[in-house]
Short mmCIF file of N, CA and C in Angstrom, two decimals:
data_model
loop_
_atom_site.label_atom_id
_atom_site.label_comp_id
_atom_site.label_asym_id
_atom_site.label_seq_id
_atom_site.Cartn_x
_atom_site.Cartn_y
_atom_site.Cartn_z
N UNK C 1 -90.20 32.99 105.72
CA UNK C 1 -90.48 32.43 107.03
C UNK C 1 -91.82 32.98 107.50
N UNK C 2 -92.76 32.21 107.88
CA UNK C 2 -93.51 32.90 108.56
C UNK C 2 -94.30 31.99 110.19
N UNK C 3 -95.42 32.76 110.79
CA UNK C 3 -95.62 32.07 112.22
C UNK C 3 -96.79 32.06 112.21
N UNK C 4 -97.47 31.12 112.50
CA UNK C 4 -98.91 30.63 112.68
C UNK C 4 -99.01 30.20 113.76
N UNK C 5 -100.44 31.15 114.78
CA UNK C 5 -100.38 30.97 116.50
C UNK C 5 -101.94 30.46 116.48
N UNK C 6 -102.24 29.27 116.78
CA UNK C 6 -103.23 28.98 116.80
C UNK C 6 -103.66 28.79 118.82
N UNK C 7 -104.68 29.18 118.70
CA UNK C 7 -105.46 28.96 120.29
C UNK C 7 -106.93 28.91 120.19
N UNK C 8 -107.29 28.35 121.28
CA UNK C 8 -108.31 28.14 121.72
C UNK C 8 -109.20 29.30 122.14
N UNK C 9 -110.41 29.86 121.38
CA UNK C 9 -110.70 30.90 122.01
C UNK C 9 -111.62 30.36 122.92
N UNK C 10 -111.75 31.76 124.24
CA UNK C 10 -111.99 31.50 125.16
C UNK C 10 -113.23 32.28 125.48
N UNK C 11 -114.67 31.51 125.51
CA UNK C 11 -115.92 31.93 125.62
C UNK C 11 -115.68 32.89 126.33
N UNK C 12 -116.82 34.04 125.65
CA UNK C 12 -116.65 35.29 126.18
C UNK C 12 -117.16 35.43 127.49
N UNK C 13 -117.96 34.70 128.09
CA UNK C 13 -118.51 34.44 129.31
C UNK C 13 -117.80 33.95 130.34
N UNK C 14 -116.59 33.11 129.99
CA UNK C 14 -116.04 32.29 130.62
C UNK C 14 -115.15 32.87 132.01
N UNK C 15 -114.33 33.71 131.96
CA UNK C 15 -113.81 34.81 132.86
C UNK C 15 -114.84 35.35 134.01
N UNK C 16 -116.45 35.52 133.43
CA UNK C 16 -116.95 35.93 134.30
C UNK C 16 -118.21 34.83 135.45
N UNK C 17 -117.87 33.50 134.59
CA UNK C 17 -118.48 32.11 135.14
C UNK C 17 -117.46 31.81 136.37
N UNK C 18 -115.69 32.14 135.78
CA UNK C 18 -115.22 31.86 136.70
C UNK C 18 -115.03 32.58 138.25
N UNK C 19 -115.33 33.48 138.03
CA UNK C 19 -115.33 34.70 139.09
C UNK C 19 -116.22 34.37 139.73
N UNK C 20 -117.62 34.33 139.56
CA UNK C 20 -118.73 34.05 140.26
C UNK C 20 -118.37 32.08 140.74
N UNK C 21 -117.82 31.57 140.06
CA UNK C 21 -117.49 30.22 141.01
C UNK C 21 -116.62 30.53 142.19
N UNK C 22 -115.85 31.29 142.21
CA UNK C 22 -114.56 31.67 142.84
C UNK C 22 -115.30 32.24 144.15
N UNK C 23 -116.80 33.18 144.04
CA UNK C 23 -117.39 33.64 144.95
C UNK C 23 -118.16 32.91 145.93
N UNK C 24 -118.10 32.09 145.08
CA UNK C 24 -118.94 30.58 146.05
C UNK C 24 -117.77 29.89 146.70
N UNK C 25 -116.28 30.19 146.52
CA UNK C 25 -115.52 29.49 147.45
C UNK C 25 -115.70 27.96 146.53
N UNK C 26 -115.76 27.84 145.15
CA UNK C 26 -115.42 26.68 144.53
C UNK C 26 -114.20 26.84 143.69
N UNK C 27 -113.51 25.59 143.73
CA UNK C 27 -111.78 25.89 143.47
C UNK C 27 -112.23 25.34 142.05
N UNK C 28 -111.82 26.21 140.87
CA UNK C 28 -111.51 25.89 139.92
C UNK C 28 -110.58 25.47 138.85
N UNK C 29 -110.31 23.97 137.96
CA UNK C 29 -108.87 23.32 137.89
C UNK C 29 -109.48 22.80 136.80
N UNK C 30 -108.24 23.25 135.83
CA UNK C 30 -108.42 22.79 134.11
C UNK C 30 -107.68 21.39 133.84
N UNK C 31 -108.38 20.39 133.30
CA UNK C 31 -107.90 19.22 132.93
C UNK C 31 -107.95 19.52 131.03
N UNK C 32 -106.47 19.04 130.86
CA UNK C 32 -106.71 19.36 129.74
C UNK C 32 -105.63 18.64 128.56
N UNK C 33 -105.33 18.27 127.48
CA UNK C 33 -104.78 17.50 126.42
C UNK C 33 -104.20 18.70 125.57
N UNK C 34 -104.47 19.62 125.93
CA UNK C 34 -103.05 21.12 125.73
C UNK C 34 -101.60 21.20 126.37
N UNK C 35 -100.76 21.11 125.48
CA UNK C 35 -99.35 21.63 125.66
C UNK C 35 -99.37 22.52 127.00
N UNK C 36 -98.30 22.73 127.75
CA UNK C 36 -98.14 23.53 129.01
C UNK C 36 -98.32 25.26 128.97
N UNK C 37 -97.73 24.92 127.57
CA UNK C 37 -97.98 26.80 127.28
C UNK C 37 -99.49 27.34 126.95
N UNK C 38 -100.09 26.41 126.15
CA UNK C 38 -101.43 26.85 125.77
C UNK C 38 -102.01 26.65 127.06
N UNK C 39 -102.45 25.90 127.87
CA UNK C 39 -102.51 25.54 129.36
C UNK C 39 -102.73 26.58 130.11
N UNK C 40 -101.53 27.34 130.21
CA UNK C 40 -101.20 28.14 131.09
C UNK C 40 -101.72 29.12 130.53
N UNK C 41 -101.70 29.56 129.54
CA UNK C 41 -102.36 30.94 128.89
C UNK C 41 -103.95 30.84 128.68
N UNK C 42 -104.47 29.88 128.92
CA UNK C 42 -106.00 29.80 129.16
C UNK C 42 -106.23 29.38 130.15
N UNK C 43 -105.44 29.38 131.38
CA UNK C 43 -105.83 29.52 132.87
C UNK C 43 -105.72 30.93 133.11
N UNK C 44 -104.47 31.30 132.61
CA UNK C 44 -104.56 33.11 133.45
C UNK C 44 -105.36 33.64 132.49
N UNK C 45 -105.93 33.74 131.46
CA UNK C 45 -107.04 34.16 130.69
C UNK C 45 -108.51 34.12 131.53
N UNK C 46 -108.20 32.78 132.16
CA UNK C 46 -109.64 32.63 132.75
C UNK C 46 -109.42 32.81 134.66
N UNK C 47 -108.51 33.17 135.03
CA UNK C 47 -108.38 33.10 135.96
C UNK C 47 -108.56 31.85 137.01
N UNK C 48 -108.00 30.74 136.48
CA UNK C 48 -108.31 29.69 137.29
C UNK C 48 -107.01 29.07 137.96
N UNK C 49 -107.73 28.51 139.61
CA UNK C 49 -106.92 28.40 140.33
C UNK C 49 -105.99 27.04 139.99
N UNK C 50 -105.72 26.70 139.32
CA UNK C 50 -104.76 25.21 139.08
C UNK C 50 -105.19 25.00 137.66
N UNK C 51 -104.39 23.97 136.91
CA UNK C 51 -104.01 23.17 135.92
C UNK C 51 -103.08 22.52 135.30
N UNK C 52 -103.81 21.33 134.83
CA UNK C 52 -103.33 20.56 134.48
C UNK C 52 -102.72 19.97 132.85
N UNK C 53 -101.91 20.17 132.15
CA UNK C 53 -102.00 20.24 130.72
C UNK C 53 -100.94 18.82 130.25
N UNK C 54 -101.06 18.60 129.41
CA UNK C 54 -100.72 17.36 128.54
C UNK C 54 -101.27 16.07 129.08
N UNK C 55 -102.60 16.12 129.51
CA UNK C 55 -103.07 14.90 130.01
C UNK C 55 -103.71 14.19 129.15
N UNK C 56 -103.90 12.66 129.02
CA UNK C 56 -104.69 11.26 128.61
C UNK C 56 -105.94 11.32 129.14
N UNK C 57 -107.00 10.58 128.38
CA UNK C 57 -107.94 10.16 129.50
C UNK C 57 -108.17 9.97 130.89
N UNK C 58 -107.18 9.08 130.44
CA UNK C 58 -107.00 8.25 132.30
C UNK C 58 -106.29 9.14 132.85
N UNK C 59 -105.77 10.03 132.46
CA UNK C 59 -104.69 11.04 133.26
C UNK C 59 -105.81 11.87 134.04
N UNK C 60 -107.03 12.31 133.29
CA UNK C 60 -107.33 12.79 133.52
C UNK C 60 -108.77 12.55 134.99
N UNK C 61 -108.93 11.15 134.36
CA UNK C 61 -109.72 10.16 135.35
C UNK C 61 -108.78 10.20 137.03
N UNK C 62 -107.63 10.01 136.84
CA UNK C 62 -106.65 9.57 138.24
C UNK C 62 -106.70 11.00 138.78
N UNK C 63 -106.62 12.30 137.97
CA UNK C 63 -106.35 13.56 139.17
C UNK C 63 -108.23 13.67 139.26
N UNK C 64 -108.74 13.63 138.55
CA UNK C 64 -110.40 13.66 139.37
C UNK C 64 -110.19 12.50 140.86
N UNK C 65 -109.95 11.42 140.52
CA UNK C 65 -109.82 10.67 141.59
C UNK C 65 -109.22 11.19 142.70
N UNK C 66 -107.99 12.00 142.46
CA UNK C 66 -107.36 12.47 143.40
C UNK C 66 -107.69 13.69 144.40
N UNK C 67 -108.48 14.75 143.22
CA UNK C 67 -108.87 15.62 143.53
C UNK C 67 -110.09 15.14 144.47
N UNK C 68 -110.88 14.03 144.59
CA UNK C 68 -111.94 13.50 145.03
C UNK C 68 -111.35 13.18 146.28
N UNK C 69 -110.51 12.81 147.11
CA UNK C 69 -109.80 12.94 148.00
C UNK C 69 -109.46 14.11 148.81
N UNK C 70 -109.50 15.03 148.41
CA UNK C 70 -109.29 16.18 148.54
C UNK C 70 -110.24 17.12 149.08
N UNK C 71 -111.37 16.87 147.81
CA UNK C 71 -112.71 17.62 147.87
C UNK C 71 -113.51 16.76 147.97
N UNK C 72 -115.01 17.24 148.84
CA UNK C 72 -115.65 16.15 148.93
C UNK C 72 -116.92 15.97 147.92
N UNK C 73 -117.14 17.12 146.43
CA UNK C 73 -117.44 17.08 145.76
C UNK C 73 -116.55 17.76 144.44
N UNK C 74 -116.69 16.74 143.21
CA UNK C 74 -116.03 17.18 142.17
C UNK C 74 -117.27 16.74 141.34
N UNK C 75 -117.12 18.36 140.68
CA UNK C 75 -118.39 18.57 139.18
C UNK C 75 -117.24 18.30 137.61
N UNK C 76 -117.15 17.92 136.96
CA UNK C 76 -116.70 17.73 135.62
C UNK C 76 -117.36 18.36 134.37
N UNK C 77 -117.00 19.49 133.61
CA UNK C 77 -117.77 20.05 132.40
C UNK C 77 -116.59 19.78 131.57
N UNK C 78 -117.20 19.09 130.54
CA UNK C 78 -116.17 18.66 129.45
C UNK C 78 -117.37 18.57 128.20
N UNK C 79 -116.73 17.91 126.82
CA UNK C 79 -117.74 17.90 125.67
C UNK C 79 -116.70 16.87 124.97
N UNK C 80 -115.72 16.52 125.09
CA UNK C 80 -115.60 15.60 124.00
C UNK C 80 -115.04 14.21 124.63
N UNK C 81 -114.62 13.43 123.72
CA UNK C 81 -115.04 11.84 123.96
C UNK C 81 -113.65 11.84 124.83
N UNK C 82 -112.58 12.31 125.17
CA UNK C 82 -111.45 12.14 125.77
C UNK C 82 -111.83 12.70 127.63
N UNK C 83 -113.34 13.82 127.05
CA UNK C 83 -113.79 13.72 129.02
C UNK C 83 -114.55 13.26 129.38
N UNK C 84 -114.97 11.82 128.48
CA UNK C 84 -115.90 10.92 128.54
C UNK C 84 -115.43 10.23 130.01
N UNK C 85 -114.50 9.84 130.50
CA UNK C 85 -114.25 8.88 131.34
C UNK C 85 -114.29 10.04 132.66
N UNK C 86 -114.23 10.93 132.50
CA UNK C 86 -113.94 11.92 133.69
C UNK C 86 -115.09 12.68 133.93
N UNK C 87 -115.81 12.94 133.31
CA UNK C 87 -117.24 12.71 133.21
C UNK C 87 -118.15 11.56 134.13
N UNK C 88 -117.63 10.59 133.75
CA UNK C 88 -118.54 9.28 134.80
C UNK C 88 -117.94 9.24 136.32
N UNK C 89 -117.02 9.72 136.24
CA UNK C 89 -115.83 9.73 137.62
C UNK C 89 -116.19 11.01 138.34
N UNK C 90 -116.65 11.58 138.31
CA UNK C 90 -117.07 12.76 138.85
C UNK C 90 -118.22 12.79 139.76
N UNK C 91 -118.03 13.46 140.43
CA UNK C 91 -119.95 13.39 141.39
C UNK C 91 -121.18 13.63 140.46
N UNK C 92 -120.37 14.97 140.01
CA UNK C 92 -120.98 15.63 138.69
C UNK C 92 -121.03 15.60 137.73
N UNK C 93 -121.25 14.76 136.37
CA UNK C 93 -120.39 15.04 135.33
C UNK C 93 -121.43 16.07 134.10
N UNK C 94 -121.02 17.14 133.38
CA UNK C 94 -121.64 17.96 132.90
C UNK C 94 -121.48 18.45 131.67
N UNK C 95 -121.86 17.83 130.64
CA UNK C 95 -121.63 17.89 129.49
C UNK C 95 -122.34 19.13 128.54
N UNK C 96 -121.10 19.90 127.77
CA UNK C 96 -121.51 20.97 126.59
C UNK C 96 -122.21 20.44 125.43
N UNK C 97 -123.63 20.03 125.38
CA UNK C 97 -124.35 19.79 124.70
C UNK C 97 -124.26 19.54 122.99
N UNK C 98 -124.28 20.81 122.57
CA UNK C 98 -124.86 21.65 121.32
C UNK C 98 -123.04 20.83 120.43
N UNK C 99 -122.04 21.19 120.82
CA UNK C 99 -120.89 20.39 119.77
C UNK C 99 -120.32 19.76 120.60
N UNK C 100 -120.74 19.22 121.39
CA UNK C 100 -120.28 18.50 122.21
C UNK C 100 -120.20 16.65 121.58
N UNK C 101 -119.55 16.01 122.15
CA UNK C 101 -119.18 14.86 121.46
C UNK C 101 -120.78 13.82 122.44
N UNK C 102 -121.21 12.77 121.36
CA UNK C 102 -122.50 12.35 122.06
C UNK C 102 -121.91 11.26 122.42
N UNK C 103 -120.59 10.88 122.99
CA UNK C 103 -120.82 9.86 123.99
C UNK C 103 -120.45 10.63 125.66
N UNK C 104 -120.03 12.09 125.26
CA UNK C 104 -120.03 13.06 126.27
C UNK C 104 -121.31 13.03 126.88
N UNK C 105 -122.19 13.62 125.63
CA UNK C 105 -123.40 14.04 126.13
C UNK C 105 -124.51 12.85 126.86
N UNK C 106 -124.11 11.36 126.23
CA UNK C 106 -124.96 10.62 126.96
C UNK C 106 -124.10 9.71 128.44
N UNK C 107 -122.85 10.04 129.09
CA UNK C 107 -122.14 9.78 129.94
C UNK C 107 -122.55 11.25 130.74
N UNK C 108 -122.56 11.77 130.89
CA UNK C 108 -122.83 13.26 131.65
C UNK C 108 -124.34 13.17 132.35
N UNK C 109 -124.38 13.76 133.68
CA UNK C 109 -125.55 13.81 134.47
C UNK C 109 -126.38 15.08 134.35
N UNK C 110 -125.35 15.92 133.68
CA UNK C 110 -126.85 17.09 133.58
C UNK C 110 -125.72 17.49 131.99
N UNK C 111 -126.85 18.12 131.20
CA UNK C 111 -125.90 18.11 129.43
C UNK C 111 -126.67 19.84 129.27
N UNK C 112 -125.48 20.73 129.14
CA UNK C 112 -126.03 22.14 129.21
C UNK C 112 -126.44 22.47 127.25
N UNK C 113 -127.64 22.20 127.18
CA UNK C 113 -127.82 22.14 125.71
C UNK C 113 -127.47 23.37 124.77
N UNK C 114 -127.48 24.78 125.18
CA UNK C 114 -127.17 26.16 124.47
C UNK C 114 -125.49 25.79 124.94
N UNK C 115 -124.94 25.09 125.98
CA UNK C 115 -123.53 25.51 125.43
C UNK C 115 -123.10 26.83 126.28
N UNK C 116 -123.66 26.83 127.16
CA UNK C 116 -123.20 28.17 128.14
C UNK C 116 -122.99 27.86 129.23
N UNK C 117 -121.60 28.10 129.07
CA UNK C 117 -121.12 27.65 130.67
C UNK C 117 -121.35 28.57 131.92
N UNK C 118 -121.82 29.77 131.79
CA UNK C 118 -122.57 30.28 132.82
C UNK C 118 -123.64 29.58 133.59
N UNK C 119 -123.91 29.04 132.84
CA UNK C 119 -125.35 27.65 133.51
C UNK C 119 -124.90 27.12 134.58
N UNK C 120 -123.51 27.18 134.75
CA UNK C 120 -123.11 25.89 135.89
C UNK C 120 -123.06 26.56 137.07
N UNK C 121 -123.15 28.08 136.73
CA UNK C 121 -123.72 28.73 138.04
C UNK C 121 -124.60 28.73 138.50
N UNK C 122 -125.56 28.89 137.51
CA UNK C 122 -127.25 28.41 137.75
C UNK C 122 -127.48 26.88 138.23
N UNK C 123 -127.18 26.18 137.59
CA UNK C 123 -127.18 24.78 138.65
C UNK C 123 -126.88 24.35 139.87
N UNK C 124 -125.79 25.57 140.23
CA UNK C 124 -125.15 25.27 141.55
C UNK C 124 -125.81 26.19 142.41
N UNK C 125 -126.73 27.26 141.96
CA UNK C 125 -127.76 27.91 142.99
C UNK C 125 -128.96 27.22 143.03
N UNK C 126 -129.42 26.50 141.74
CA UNK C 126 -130.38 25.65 142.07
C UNK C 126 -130.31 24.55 142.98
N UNK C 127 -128.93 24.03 143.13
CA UNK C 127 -128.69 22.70 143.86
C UNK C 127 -128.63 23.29 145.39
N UNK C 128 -128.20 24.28 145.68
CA UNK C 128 -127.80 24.85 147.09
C UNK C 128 -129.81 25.13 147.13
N UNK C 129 -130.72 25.74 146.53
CA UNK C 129 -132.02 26.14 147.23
C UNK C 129 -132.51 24.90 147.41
N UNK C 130 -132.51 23.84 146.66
CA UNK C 130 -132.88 22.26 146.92
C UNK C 130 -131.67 21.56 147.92
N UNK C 131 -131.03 21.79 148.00
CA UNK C 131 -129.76 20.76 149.52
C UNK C 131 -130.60 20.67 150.42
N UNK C 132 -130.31 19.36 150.85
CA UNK C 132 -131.21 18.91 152.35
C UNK C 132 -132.47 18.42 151.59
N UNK C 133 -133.56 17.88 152.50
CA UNK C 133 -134.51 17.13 152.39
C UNK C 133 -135.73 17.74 152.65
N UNK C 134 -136.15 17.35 151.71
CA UNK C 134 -137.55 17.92 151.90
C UNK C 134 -138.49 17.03 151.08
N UNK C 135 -139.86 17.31 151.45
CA UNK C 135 -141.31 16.30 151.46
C UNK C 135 -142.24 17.18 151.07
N UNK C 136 -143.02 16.66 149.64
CA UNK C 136 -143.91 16.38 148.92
C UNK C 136 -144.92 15.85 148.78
N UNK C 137 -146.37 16.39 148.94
CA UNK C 137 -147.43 15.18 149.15
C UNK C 137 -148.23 15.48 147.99
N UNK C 138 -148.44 14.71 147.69
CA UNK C 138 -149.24 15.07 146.37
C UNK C 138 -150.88 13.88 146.48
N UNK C 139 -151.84 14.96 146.03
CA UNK C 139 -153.03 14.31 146.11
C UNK C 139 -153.53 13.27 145.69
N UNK C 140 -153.32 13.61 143.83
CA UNK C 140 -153.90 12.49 143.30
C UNK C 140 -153.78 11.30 143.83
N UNK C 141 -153.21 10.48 143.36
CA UNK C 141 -153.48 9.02 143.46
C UNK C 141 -152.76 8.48 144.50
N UNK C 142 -151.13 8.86 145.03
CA UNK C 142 -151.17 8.17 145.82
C UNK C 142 -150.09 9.25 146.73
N UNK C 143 -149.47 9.30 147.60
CA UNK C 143 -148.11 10.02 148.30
C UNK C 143 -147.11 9.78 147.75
N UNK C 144 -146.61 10.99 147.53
CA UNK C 144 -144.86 10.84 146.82
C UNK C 144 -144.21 11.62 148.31
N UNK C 145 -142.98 10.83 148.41
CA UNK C 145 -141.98 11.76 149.18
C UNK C 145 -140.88 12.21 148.13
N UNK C 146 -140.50 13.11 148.12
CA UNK C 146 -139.01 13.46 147.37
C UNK C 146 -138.26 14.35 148.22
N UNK C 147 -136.71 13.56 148.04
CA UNK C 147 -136.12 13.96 148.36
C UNK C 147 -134.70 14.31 147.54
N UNK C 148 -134.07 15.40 147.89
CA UNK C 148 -133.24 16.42 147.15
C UNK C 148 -131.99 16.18 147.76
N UNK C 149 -130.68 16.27 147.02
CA UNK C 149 -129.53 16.09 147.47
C UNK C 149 -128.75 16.58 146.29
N UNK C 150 -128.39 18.25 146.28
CA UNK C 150 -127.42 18.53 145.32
C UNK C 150 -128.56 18.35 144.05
N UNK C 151 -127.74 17.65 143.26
CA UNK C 151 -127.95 17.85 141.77
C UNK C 151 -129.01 16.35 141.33
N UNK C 152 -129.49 15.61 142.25
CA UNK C 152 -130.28 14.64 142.23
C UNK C 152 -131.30 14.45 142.97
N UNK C 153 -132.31 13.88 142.76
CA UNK C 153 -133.53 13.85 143.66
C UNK C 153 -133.94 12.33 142.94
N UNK C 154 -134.28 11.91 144.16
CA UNK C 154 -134.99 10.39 144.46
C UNK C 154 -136.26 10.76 144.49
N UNK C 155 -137.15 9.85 143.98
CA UNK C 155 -138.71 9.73 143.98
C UNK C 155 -139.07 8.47 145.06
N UNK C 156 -139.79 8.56 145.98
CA UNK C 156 -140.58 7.56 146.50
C UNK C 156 -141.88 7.41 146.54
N UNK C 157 -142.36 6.73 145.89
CA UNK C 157 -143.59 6.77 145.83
C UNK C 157 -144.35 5.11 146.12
#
């Protein structure tokens, strides 16, 4: 007889990405196509506040939806073709680059290419020093205004 325990290891960074989200007062919630037990043992691994385990695509599309109700922004980091749809459904959607699945990576609004999910901290301090509006004049040839909102910026020119 013997027992074979297979899991998901859990980026060594990841525990401490989540802490620093947690400090920003952002609620963090695993969507995921894992059994309840594996689920649960890579939430309290990572310390995250909710999850969700044995979900579908669309399972996973309807609690973003829901959660979007809830919150008045939802970011999505996923990499393979099953968080393709939850990915586009998202305010945010944020794809793991480097083995990440490429219909992930070309459905996703910002694609973290090294694969470090610490980045999404860095994005979310970059997006908070750019929030709100602000104006750009630029010499050459003609006036640009730009304006900033979160994780997007409009060009007018």
């Amino acid at each position: 007889m013997g027992f074979i325990n297979l899991n998901d290891k859990i980026r060594e960074n990841g525990p401490k990405t989540i802490e620093k989200l947690k400090d920003k007062s952002i609620k963090t919630i695993m969507l995921t196509g894992d059994n309840s037990a594996t689920a649960k043992n890579v939430a309290e691994k990572l310390g995250l506040d909710n999850y969700y385990p044995n979900l579908l695509p669309e399972d996973k599309v309807n609690i973003v939806e829901e959660l979007g109700k809830e919150y008045e922004n939802i970011a999505m980091v996923g990499d393979g073709v099953n968080d393709t749809p939850s990915l586009a459904r998202a305010n945010v959607g944020i794809a793991m680059g480097m083995g990440g699945a490429d219909v992930a990576v070309e459905t996703a609004d910002i694609v973290l290419m090294q694969d470090n999910i610490s980045k999404v901290n860095y994005l979310i301090d970059i997006a908070k020093k750019n929030n709100g509006n602000y104006k750009a004049k630029y010499s050459n040839t003609s006036n640009c205004e730009i304006y900033s909102s979160n994780f997007r910026s409009n060009w007018l020119c």
